[in-house]
Short mmCIF file of C-alpha atoms in Angstrom, two decimals:
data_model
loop_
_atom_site.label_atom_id
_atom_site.label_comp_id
_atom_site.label_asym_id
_atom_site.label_seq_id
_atom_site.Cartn_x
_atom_site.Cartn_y
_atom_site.Cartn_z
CA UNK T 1 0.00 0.00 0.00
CA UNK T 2 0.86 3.45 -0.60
CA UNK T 3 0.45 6.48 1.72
CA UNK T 4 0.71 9.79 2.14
CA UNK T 5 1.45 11.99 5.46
CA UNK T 6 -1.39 14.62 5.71
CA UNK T 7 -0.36 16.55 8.83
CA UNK T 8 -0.60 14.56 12.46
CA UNK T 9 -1.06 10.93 10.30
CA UNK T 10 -0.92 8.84 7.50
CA UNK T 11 -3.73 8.27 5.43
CA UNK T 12 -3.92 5.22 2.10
CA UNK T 13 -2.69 7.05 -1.34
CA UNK T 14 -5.38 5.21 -2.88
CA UNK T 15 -8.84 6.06 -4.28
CA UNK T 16 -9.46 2.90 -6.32
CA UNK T 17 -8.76 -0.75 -5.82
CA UNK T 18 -4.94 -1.53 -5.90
CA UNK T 19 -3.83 -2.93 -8.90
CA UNK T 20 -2.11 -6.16 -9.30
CA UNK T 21 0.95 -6.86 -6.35
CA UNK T 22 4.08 -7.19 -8.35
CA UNK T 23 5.01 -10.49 -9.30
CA UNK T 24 8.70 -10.18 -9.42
CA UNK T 25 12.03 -10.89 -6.63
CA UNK T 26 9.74 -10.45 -3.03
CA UNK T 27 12.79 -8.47 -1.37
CA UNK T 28 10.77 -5.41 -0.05
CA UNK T 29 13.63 -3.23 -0.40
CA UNK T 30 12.07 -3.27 -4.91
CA UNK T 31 8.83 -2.23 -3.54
CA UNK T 32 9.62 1.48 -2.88
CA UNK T 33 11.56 4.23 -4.70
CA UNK T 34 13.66 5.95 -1.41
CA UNK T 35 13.08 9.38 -1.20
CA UNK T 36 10.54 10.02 -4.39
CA UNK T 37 7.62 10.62 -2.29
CA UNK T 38 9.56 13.74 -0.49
CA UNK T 39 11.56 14.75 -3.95
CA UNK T 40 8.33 15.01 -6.24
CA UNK T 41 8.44 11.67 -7.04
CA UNK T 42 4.96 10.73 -9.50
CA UNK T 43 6.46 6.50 -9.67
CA UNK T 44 6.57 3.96 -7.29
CA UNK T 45 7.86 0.13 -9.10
CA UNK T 46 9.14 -2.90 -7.90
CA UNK T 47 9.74 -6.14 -10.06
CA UNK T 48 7.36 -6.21 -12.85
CA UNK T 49 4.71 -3.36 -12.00
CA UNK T 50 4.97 -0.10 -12.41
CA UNK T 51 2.59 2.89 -11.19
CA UNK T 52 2.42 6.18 -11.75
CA UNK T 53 0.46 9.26 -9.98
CA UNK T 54 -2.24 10.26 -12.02
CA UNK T 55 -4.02 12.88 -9.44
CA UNK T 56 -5.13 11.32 -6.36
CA UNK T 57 -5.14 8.33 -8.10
CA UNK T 58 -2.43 5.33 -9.57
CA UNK T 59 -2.39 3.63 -12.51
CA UNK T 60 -0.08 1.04 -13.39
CA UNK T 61 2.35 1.45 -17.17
CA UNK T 62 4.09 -0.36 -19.25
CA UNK T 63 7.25 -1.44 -18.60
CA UNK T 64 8.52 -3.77 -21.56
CA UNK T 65 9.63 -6.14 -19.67
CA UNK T 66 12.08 -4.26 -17.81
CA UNK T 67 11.84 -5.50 -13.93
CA UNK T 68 12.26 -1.97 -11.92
CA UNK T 69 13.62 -1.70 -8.63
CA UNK T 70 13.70 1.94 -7.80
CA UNK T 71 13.40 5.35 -9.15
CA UNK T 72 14.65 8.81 -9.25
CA UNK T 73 13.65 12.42 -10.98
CA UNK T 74 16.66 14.94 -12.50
CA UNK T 75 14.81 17.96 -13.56
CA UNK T 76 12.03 16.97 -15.53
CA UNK T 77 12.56 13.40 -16.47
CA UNK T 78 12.12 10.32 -14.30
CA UNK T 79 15.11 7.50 -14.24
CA UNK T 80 15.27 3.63 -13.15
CA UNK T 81 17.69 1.16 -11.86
CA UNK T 82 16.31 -2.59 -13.04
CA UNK T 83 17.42 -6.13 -12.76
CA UNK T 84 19.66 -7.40 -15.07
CA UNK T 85 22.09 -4.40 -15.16
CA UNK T 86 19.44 -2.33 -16.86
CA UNK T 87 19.11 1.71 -16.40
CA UNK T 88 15.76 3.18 -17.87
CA UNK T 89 13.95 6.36 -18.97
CA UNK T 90 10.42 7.41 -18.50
CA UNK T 91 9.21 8.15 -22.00
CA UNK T 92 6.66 11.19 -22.18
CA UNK T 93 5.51 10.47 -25.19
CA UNK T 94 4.94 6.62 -25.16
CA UNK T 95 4.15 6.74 -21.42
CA UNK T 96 6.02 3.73 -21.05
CA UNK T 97 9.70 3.14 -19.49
CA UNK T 98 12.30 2.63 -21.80
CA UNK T 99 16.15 1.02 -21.73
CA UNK T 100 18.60 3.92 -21.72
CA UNK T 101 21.76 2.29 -20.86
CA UNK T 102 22.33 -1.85 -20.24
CA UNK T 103 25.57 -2.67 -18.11
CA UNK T 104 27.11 -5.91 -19.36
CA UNK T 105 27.55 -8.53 -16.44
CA UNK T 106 25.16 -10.68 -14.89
CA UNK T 107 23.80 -8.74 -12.29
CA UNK T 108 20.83 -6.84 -10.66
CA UNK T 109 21.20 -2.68 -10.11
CA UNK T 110 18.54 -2.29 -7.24
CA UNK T 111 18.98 1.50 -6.49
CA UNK T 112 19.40 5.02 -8.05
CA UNK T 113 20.39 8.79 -7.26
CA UNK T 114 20.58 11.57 -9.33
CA UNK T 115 22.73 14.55 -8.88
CA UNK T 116 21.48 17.60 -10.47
CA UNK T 117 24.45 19.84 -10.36
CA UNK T 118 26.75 17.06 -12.34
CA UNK T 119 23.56 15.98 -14.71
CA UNK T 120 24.76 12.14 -13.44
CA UNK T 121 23.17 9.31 -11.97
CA UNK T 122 24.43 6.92 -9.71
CA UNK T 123 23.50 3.49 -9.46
CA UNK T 124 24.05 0.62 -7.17
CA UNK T 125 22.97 -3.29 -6.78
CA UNK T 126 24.82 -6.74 -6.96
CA UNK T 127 28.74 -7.69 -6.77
CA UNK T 128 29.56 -4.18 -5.22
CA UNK T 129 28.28 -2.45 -8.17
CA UNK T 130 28.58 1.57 -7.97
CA UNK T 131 27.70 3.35 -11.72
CA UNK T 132 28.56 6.61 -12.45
CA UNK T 133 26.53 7.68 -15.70
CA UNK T 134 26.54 11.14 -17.66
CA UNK T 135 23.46 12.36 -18.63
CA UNK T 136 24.86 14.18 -21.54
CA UNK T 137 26.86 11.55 -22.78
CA UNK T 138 25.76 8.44 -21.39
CA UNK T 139 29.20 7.98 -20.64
CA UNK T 140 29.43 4.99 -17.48
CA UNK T 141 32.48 5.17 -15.29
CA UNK T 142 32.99 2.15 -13.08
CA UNK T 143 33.12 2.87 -9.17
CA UNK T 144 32.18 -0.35 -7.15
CA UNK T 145 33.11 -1.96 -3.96
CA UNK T 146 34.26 -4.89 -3.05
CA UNK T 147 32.04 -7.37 -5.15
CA UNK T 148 31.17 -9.62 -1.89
CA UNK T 149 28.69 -7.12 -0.64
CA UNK T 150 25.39 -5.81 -2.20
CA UNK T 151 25.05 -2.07 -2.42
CA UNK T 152 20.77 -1.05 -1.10
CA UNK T 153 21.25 2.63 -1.45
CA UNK T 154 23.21 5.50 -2.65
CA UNK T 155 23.12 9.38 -1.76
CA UNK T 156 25.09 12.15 -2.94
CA UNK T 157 26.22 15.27 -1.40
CA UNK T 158 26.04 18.09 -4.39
CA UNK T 159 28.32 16.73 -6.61
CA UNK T 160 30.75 16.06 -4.08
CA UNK T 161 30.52 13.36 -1.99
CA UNK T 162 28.45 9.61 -2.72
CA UNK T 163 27.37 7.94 0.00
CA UNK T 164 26.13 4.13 -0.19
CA UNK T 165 25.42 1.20 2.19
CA UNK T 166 24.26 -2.93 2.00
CA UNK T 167 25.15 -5.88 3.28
CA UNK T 168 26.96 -6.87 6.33
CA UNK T 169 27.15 -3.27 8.11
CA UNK T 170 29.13 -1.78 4.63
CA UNK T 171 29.35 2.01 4.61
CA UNK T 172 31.04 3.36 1.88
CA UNK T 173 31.77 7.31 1.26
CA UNK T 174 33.80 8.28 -1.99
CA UNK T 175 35.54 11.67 -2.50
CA UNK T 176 37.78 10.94 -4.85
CA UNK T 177 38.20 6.94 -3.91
CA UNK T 178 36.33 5.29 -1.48
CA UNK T 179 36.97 5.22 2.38
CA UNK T 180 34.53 2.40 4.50
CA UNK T 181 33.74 0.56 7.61
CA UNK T 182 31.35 -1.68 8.51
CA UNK T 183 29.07 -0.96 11.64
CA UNK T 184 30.03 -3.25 14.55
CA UNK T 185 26.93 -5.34 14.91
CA UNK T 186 27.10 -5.99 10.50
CA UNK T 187 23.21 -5.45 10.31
CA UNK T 188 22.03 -5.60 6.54
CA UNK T 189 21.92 -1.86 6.17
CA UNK T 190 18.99 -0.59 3.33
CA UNK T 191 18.65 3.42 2.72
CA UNK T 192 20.72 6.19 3.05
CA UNK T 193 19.47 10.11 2.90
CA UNK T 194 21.81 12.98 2.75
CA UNK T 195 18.32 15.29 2.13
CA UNK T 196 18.13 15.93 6.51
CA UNK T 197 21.37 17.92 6.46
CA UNK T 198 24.34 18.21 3.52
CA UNK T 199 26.85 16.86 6.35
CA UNK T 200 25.02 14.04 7.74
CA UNK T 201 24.02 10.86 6.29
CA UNK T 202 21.13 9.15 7.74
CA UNK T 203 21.44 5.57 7.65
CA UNK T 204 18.87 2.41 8.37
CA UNK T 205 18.67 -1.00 8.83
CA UNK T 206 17.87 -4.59 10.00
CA UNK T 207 16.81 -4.60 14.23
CA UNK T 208 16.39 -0.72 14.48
CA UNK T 209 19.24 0.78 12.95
CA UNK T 210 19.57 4.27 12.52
CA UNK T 211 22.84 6.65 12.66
CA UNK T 212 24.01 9.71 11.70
CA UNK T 213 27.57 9.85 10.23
CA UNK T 214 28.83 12.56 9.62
CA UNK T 215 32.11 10.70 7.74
CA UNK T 216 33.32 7.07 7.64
CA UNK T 217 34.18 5.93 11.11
CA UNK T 218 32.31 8.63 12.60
CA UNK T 219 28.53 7.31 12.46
CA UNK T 220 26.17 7.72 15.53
CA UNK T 221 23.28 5.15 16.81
CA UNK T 222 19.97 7.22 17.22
CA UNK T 223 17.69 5.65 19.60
CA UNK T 224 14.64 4.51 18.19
CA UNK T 225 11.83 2.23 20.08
CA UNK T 226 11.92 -0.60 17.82
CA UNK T 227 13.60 -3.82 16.71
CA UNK T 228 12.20 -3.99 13.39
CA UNK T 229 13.97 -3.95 10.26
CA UNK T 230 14.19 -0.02 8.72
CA UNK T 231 14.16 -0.44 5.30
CA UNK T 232 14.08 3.21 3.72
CA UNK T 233 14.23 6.77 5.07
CA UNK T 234 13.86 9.98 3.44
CA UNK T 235 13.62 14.12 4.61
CA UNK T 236 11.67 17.03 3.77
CA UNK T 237 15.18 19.15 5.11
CA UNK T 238 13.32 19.28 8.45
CA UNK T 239 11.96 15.82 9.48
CA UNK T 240 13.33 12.31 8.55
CA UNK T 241 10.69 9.33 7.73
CA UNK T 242 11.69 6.28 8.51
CA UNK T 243 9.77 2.98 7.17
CA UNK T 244 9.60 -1.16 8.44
CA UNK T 245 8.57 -4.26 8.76
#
């Protein structure tokens, strides 16, 4: 389900029946775009559906087989990381998503940031992968991790600084080349925001975790009433949303 804050609680995004559940991987890190609803955001995918915000209302698009897993706006156009090493652009015209750029390698790309000032996107997903693309030349520049780890999220600091986070605790901040730790208790860690404030990344997890880090190695555990697992967070530059399971 989809929902919307409306000012002392949340109320369903919905006005008509929900359309068909997707049907692809079940991870329910695919079933949100981090950050879009806060951002302007009009998409939410995951595996094979696809909706968009038509009004109060959403209506689920063609994707062409592409399997989606998140989704990001730069200016005026919508992009989307997909399985299979695919990147993808919303197509005004067609009103249907379609392949901009396929990586070659067998693996999934399961997030996506956009940096405005740069015109680049940044992707992330399977074997450590971390993309670089240019907008104006679709130019892809190689920046991954190490490829034991799976990278959930990615966030970048004005063309300066990219954050991103996954598996086993891995935080990862590149300025130039990458400096990381991994938090002491190796929680799978899902979303990352740099949207609260330009020199803190906001970071959450499996069993409760959130931190603020201001740099590698110097990452603080808010305390938050729950165990469950935190699987995306996103500000409006003066509150930070935090969603579970």
């Amino acid at each position: 389900t989809i929902w919307r804050d409306v000012g002392g609680g949340w109320e369903a995004f919905l006005e008509a029946a929900m359309p068909k559940q997707p049907d692809g991987p079940s991870d329910p890190l695919l079933l949100y775009s981090p950050g879009a609803p806060l951002r302007g955001g009009s998409f939410a995918v995951g595996g094979s559906c696809s909706l968009r915000k038509s009004g109060l209302r959403w209506i689920e698009v063609e994707q062409r087989g592409l399997n989606l897993t998140s989704v990001v706006r730069s200016g005026e156009d919508y992009f989307a990381s997909a399985l299979g090493g695919k990147l993808a652009r919303w197509n005004k015209s067609s009103l249907s998503w379609d392949v901009m750029v396929s990586i070659h390698g067998d693996f999934d790309l399961l997030c996506i940031e956009a940096d405005d000032l740069s015109r680049k996107l940044y992707v992330g997903g399977e074997r450590g992968s971390v993309l670089e693309v240019s907008l104006a030349s679709l130019a892809v520049r190689n920046m991954s991790l190490d490829p034991a780890f799976t990278i959930h999220s990615i966030s970048v600091v004005d063309g300066k600084a990219v954050w991103a986070v996954g598996t086993d605790g891995l935080i990862g901040k590149w300025n130039g080349s990458w400096y990381t730790q991994h938090i002491p208790s190796s929680a799978n860690l899902h979303a990352v925001t740099t949207s609260f404030l330009p020199n803190v990344a906001v970071v959450v997890g499996d069993a409760g975790t959130l931190l603020g880090c201001t740099d590698v190695g110097a990452c603080e555990q808010y305390n938050v009433a729950t165990s469950s697992n935190l699987l995306s967070v996103s500000s409006d530059g003066n509150r930070i949303f935090v969603v579970g399971s």
